[in-house]
PDB file of C-alpha atoms and ligand atoms in Angstrom:
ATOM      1  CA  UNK A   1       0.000   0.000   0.000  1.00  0.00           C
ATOM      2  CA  UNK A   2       1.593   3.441  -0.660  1.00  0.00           C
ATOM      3  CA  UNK A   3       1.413   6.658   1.238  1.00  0.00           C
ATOM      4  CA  UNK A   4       1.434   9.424  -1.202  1.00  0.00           C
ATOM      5  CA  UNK A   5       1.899  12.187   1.376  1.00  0.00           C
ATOM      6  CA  UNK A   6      -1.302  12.012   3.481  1.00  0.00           C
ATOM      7  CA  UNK A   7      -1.441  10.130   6.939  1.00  0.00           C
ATOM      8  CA  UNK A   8      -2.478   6.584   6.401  1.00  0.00           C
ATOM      9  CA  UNK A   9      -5.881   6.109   7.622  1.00  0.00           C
ATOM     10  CA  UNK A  10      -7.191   2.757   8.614  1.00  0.00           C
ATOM     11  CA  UNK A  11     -10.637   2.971   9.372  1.00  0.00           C
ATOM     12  CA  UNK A  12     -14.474   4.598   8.095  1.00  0.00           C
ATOM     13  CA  UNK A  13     -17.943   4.631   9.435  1.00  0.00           C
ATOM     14  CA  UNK A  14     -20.511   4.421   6.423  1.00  0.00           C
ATOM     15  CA  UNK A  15     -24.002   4.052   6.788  1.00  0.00           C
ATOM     16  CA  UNK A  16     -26.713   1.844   4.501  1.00  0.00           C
ATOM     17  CA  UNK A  17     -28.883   3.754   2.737  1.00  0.00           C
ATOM     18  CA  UNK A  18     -32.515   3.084   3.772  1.00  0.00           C
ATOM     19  CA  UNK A  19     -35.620   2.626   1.587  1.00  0.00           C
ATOM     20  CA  UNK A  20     -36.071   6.321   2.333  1.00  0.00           C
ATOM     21  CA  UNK A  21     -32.880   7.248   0.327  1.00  0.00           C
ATOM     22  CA  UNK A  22     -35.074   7.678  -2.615  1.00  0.00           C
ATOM     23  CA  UNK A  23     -36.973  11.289  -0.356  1.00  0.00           C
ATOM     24  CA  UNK A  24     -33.481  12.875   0.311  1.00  0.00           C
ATOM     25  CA  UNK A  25     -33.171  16.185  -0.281  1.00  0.00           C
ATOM     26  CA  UNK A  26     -31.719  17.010  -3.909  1.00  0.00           C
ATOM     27  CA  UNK A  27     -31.472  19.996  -6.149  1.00  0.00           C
ATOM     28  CA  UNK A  28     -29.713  17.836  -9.017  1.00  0.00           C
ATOM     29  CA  UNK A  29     -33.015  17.470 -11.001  1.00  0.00           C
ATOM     30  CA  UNK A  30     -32.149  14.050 -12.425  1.00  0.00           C
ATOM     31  CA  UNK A  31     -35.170  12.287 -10.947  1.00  0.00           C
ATOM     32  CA  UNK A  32     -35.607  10.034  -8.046  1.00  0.00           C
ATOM     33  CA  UNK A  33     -33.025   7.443  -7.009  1.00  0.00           C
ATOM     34  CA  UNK A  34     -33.448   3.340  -7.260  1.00  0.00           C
ATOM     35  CA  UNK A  35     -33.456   2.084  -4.249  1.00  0.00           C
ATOM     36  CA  UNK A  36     -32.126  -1.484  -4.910  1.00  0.00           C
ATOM     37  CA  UNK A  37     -29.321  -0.084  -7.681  1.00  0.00           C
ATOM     38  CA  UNK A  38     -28.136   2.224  -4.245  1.00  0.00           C
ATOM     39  CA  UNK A  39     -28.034   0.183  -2.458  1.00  0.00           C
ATOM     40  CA  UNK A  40     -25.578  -2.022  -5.435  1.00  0.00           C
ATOM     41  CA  UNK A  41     -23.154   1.195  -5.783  1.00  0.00           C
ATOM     42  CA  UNK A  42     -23.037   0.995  -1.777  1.00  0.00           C
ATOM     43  CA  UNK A  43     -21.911  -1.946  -1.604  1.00  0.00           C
ATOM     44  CA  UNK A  44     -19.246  -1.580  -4.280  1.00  0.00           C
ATOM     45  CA  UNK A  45     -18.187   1.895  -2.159  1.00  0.00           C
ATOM     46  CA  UNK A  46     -17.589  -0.457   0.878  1.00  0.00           C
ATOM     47  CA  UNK A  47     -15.697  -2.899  -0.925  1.00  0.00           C
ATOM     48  CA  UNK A  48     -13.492   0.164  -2.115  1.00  0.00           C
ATOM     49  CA  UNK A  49     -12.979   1.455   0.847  1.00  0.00           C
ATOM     50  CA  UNK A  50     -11.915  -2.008   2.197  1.00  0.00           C
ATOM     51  CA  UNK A  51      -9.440  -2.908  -0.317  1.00  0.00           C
ATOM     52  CA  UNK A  52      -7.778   0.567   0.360  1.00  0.00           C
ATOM     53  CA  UNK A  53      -7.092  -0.912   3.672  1.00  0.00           C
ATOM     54  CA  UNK A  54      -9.441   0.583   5.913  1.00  0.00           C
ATOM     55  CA  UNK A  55     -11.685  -1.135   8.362  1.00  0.00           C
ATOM     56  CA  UNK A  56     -15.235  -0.215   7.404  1.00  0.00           C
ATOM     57  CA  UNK A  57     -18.176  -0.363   9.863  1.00  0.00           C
ATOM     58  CA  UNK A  58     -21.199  -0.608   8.349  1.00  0.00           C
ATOM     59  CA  UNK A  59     -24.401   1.418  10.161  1.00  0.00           C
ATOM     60  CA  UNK A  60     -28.076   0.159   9.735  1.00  0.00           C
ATOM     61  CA  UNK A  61     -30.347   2.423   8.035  1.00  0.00           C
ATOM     62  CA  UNK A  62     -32.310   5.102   9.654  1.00  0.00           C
ATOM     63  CA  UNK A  63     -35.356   5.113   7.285  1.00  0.00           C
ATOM     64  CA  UNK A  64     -36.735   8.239   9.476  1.00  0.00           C
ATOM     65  CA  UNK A  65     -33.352  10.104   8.035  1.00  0.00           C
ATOM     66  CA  UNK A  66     -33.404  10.027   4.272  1.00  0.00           C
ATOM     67  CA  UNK A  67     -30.264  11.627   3.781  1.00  0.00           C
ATOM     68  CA  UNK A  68     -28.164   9.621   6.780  1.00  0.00           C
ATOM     69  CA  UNK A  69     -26.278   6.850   4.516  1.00  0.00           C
ATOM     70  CA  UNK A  70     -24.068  10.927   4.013  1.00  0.00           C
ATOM     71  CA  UNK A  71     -22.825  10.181   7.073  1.00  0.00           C
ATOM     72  CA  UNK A  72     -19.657  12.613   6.583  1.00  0.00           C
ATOM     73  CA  UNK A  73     -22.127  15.339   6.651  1.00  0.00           C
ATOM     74  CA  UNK A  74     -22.325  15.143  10.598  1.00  0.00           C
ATOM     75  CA  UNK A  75     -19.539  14.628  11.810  1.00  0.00           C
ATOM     76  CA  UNK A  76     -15.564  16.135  11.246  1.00  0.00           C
ATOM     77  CA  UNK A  77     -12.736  13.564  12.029  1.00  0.00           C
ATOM     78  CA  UNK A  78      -9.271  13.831  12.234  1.00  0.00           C
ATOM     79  CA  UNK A  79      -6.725  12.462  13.849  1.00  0.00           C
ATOM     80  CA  UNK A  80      -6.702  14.229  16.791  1.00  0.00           C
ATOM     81  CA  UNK A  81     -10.292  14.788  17.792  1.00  0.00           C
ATOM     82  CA  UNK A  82     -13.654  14.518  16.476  1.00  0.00           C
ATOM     83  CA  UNK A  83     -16.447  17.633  16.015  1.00  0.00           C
ATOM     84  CA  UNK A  84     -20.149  16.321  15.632  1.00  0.00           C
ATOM     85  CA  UNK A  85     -22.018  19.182  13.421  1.00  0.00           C
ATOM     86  CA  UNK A  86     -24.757  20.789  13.503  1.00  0.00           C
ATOM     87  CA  UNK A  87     -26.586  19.818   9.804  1.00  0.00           C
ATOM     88  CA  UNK A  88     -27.995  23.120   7.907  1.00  0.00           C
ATOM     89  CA  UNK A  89     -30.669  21.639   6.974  1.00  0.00           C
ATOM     90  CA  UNK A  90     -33.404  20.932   9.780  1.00  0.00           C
ATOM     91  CA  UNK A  91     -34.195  18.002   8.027  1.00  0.00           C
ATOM     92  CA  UNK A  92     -30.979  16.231   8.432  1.00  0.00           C
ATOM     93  CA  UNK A  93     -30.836  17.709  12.488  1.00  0.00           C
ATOM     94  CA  UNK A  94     -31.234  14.495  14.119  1.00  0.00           C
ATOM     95  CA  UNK A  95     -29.035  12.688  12.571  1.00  0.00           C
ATOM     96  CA  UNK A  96     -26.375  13.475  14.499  1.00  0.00           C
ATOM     97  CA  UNK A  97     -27.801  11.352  17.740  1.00  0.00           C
ATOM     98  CA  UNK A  98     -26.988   8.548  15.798  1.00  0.00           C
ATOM     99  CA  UNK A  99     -23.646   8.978  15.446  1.00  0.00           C
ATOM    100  CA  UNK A 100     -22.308  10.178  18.823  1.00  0.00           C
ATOM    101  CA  UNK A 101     -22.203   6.684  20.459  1.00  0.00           C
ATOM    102  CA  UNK A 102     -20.375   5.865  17.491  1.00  0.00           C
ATOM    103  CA  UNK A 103     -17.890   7.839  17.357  1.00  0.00           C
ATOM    104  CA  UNK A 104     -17.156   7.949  21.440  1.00  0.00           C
ATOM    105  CA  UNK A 105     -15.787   4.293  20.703  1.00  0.00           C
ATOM    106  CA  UNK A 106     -12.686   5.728  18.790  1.00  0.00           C
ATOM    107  CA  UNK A 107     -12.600   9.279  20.521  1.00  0.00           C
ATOM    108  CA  UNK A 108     -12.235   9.763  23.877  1.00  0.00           C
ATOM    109  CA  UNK A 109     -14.176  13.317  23.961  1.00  0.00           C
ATOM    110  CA  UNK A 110     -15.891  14.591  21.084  1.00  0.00           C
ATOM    111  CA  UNK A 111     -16.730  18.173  20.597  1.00  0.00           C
ATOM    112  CA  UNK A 112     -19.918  19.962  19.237  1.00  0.00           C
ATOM    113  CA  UNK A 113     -21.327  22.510  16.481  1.00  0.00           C
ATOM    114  CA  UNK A 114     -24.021  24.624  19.203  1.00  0.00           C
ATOM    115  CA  UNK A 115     -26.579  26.685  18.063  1.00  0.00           C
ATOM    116  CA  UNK A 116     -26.530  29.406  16.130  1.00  0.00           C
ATOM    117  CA  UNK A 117     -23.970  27.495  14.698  1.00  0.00           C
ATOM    118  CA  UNK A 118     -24.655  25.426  11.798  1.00  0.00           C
ATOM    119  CA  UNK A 119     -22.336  23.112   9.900  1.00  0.00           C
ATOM    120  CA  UNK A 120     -22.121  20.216   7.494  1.00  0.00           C
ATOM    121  CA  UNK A 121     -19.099  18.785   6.922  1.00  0.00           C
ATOM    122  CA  UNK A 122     -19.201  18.565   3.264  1.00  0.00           C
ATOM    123  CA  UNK A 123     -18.068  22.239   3.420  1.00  0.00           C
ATOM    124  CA  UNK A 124     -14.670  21.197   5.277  1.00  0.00           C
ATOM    125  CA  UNK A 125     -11.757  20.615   3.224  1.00  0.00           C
ATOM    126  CA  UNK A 126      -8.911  18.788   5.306  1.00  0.00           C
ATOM    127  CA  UNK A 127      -5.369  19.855   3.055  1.00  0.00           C
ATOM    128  CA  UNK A 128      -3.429  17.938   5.172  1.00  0.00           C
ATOM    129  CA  UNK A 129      -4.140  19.827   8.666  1.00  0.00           C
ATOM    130  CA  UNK A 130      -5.000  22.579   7.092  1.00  0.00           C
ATOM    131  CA  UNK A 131      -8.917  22.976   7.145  1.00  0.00           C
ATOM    132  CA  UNK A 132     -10.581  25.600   4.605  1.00  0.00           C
ATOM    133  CA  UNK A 133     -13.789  25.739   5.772  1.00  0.00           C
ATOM    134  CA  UNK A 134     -17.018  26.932   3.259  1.00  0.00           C
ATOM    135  CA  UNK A 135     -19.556  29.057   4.372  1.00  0.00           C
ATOM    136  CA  UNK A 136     -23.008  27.760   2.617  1.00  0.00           C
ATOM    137  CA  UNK A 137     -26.577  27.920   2.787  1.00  0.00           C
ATOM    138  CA  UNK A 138     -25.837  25.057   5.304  1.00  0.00           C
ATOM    139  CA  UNK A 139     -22.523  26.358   7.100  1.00  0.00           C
ATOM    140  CA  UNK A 140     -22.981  29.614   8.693  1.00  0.00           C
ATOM    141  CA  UNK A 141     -20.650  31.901  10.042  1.00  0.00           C
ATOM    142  CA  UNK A 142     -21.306  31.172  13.808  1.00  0.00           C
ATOM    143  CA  UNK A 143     -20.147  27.361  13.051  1.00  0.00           C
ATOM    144  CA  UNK A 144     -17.184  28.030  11.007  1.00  0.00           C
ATOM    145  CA  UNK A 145     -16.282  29.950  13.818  1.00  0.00           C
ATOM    146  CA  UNK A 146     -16.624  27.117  16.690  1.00  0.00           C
ATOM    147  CA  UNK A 147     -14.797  24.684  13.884  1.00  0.00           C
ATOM    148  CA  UNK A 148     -12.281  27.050  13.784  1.00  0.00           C
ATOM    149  CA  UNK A 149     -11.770  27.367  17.538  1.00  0.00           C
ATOM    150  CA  UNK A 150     -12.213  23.627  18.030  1.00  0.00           C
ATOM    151  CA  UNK A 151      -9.467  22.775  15.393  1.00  0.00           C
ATOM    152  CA  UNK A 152      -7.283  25.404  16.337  1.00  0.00           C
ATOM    153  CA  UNK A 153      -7.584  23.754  20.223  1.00  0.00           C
ATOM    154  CA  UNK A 154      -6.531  20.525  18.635  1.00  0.00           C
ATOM    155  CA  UNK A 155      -3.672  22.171  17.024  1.00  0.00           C
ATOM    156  CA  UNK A 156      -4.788  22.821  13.221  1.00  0.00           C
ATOM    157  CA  UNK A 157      -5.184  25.212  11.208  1.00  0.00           C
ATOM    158  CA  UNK A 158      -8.453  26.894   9.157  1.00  0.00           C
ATOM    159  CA  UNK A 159      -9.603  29.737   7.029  1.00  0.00           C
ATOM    160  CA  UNK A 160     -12.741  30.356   5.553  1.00  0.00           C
ATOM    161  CA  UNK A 161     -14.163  31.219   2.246  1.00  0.00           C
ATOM    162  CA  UNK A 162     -17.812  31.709   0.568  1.00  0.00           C
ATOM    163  CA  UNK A 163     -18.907  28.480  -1.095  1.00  0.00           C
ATOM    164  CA  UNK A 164     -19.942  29.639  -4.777  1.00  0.00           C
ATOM    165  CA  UNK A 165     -21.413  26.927  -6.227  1.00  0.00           C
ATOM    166  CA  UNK A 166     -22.542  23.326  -5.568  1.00  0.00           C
ATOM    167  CA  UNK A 167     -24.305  22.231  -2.158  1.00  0.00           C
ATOM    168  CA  UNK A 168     -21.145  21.925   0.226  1.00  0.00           C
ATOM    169  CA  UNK A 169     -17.681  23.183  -0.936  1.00  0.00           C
ATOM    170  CA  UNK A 170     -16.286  19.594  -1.510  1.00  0.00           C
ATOM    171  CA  UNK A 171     -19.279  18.986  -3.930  1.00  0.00           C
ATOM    172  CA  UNK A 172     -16.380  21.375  -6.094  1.00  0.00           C
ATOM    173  CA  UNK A 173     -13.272  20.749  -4.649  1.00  0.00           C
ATOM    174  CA  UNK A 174     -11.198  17.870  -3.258  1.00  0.00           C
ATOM    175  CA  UNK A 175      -7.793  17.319  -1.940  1.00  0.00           C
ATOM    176  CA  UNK A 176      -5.315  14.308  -3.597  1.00  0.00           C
ATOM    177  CA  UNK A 177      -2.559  14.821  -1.442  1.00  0.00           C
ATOM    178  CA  UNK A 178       0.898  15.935  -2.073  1.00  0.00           C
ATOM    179  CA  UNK A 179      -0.401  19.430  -2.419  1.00  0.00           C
ATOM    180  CA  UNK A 180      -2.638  18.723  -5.354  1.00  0.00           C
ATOM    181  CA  UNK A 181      -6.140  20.047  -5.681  1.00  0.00           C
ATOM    182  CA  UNK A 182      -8.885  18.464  -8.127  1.00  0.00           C
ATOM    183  CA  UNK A 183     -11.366  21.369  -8.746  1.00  0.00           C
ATOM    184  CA  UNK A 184     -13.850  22.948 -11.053  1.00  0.00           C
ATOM    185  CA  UNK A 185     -13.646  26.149 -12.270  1.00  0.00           C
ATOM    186  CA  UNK A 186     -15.092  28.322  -9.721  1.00  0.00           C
ATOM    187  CA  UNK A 187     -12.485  27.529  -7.033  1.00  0.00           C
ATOM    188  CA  UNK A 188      -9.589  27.874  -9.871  1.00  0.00           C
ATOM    189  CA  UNK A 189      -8.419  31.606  -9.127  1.00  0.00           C
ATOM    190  CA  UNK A 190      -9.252  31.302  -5.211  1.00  0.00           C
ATOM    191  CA  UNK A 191      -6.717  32.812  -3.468  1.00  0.00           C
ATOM    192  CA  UNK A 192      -6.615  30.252  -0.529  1.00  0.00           C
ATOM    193  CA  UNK A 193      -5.650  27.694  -2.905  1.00  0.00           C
ATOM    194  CA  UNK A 194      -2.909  29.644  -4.721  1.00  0.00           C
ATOM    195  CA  UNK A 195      -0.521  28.081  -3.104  1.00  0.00           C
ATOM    196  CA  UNK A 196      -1.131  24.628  -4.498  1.00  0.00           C
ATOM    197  CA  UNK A 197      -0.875  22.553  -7.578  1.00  0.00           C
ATOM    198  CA  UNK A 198      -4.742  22.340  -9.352  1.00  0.00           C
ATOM    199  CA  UNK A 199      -6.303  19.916 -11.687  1.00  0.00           C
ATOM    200  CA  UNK A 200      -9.091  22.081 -12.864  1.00  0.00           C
ATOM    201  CA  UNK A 201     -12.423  20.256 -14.691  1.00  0.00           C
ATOM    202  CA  UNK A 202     -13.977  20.769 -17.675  1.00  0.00           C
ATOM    203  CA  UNK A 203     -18.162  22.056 -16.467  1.00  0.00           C
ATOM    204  CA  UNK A 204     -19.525  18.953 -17.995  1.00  0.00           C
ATOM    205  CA  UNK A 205     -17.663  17.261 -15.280  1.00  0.00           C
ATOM    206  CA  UNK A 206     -18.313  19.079 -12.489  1.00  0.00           C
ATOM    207  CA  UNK A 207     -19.687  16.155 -10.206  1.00  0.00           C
ATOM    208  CA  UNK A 208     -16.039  14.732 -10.405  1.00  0.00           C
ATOM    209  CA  UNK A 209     -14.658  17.082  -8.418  1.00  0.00           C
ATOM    210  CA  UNK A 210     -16.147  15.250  -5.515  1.00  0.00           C
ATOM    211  CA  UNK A 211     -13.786  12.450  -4.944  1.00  0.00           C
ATOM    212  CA  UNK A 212     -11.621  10.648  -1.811  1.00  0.00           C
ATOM    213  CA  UNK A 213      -8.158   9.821  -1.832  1.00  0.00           C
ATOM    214  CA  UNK A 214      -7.221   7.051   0.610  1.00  0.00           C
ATOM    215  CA  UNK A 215      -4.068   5.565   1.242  1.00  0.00           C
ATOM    216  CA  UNK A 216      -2.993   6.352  -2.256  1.00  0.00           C
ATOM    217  CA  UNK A 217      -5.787   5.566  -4.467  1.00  0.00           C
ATOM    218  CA  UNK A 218      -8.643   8.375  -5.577  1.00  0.00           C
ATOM    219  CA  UNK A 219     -12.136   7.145  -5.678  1.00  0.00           C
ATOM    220  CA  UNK A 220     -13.406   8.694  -8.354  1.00  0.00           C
ATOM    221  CA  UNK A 221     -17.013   8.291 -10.065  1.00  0.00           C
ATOM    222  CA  UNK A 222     -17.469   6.428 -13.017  1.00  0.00           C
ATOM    223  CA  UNK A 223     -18.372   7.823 -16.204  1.00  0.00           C
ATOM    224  CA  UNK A 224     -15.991  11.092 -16.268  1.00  0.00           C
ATOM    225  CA  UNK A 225     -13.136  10.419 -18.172  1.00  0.00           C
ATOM    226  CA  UNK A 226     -10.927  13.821 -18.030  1.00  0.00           C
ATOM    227  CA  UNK A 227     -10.933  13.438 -14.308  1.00  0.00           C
ATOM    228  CA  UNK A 228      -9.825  10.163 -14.301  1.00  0.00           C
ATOM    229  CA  UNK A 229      -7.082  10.967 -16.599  1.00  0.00           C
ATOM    230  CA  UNK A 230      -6.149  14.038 -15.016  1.00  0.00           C
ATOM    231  CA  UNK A 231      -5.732  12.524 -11.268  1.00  0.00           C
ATOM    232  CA  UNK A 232      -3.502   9.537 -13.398  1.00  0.00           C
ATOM    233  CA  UNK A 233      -1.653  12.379 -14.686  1.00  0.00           C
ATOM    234  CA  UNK A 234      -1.052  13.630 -11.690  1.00  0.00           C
ATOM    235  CA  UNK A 235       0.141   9.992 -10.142  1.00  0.00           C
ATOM    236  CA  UNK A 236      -2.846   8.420  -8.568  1.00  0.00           C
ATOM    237  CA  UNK A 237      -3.967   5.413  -9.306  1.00  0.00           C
ATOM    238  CA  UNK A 238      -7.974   5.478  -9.625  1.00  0.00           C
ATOM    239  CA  UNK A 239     -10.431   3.308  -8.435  1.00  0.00           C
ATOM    240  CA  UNK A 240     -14.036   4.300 -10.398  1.00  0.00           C
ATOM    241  CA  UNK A 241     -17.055   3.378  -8.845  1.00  0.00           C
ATOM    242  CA  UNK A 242     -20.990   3.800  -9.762  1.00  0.00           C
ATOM    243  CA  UNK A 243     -22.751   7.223  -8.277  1.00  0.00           C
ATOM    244  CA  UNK A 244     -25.462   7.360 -10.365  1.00  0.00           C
ATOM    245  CA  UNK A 245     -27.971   6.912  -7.517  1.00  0.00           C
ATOM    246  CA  UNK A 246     -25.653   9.461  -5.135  1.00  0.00           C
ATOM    247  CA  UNK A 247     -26.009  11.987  -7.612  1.00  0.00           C
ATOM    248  CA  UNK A 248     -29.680  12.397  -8.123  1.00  0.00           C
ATOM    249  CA  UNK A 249     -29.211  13.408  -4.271  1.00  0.00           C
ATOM    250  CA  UNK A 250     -26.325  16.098  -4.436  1.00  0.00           C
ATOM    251  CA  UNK A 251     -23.814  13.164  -2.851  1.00  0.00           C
ATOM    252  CA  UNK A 252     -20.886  12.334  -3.981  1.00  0.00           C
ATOM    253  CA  UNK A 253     -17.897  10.011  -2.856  1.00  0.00           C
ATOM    254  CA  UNK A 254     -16.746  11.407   0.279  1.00  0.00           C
ATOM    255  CA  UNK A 255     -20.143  12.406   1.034  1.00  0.00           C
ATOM    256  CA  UNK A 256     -20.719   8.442   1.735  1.00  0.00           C
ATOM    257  CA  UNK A 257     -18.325   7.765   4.685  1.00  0.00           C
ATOM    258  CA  UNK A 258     -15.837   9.370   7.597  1.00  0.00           C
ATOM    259  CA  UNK A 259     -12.447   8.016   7.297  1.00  0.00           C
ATOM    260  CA  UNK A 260      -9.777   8.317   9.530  1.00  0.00           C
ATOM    261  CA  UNK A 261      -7.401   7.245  11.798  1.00  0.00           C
ATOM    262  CA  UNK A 262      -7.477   5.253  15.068  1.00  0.00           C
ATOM    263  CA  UNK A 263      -5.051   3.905  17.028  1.00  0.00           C
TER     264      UNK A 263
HETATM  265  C1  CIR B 301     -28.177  16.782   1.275  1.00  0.00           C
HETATM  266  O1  CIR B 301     -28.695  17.646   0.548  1.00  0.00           O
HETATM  267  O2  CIR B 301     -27.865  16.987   2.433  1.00  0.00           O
HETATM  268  C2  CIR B 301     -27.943  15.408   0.679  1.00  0.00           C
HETATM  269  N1  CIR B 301     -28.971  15.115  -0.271  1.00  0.00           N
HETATM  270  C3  CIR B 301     -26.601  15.341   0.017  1.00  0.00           C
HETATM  271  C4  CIR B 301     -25.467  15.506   0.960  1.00  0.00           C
HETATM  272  C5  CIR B 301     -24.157  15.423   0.290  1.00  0.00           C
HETATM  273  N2  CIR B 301     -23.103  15.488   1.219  1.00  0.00           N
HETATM  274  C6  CIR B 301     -21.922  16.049   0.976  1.00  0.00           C
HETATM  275  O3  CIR B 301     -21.717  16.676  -0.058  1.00  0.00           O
HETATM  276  N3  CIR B 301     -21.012  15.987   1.933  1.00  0.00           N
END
């Protein structure tokens, strides 16, 4: 297994989707989700995840939660301390109940997103330790700022910047490691990202830009071939998996599990 710069991470948390999956919240306007052909491309995510060497717990469904199997949504990880959110969306509130006891078995304290602050965690971009942190229609200013402070206690760093298109920021960005960004357009000229090397996306391939790297290998959704051969290009081997059903819901690839690192 290779480490291409990033910590290695050994373990996720993913969550089945539920019958419900098909009600989740979406402004993608490509119709309504199969359940059963979900619930396939889930399985195949797992399997990913599990050949990249981490050890994948599997959650039952909450059918009261639609949107729950996007677990990363509610909860930040890292290495050194987890942050349970508080989901924009009152819809997606509760989900967070659900994952506290879970996450208390690898953390010894976890910390909290508290009103007024709201937060999802799709708009938190980890650049090795370096968190930029999207304000959204679901991340408001109040709970970038308690991010901030609760990263900053743990010893990282974070800015902030104005997500300008897409649901969460990392529906449009992702980080590959070794200081390489995969992005669309809209993030190409942001300053906070000067700094590092981009792979920027043609618009007809926008949903690409949501993708994982772990341990080495980028998940990246089947069906857009200038990403894939721009992360090759760039010295990742790819892994491409089915996201037709996560798409019709705004969800992408890291949208579908927390990874990290437990000791
Ligand atoms: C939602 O709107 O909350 C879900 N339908 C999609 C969440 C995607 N999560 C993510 O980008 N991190």
């Amino acid at each position: 297994m290779t480490n291409r710069g990033t910590i290695l991470m050994n373990r996720a948390i993913v969550r089945r989707p539920g019958r419900s999956v098909i009600s989740g919240l979406s402004t993608a306007d490509l119709g309504q989700p199969d359940y059963n052909l979900a619930l396939t491309q889930h399985q195949a995510y797992v399997r990913a995840l599990k050949d990249c060497g981490l050890e994948t717990m599997v959650l039952p469904p909450l059918e009261s939660f639609p949107d729950s199997t996007f677990v990363e949504d509610v909860a930040l990880v890292t290495e050194k301390g987890a942050i349970i959110t508080r989901p924009g969306t009152q819809f997606r509130e509760g989900e967070i109940h659900f994952i506290v006891p879970v996450l208390k078995k690898f953390y010894p304290t976890v910390r909290s997103i508290i009103p007024p602050g709201t937060l999802d965690a799709g708009d938190v971009l980890d650049i090795d330790g370096h968190f930029i942190i999207g304000l959204s229609e679901r991340t408001n200013k109040a709970g970038a700022r308690q991010c901030t402070d609760h990263l900053k206690a743990m010893g990282y760093s974070a800015a902030t910047l104005t997500v300008r298109s897409g649901v969460h920021l990392k529906s449009e960005v992702s980080y590959l490691g070794r200081n390489i960004l995969l992005t669309t357009e809209a993030y190409a000229e942001e300053p906070l990202f000067e700094k590092y090397k981009k792979c920027i996306l043609p618009l007809e391939e926008t949903y690409a830009a949501n993708t994982v790297q772990v341990n080495g290998t980028v998940l990246i959704p089947s069906g857009f071939p200038t990403a894939k051969s721009l992360v090759e290009s760039a010295g990742f081997t790819t892994r491409s998996l089915y996201m037709t059903e996560y798409q019709k819901l705004d969800g992408g690839l890291s949208c579908l599990s927390l990874r990290f690192r437990s000791h």
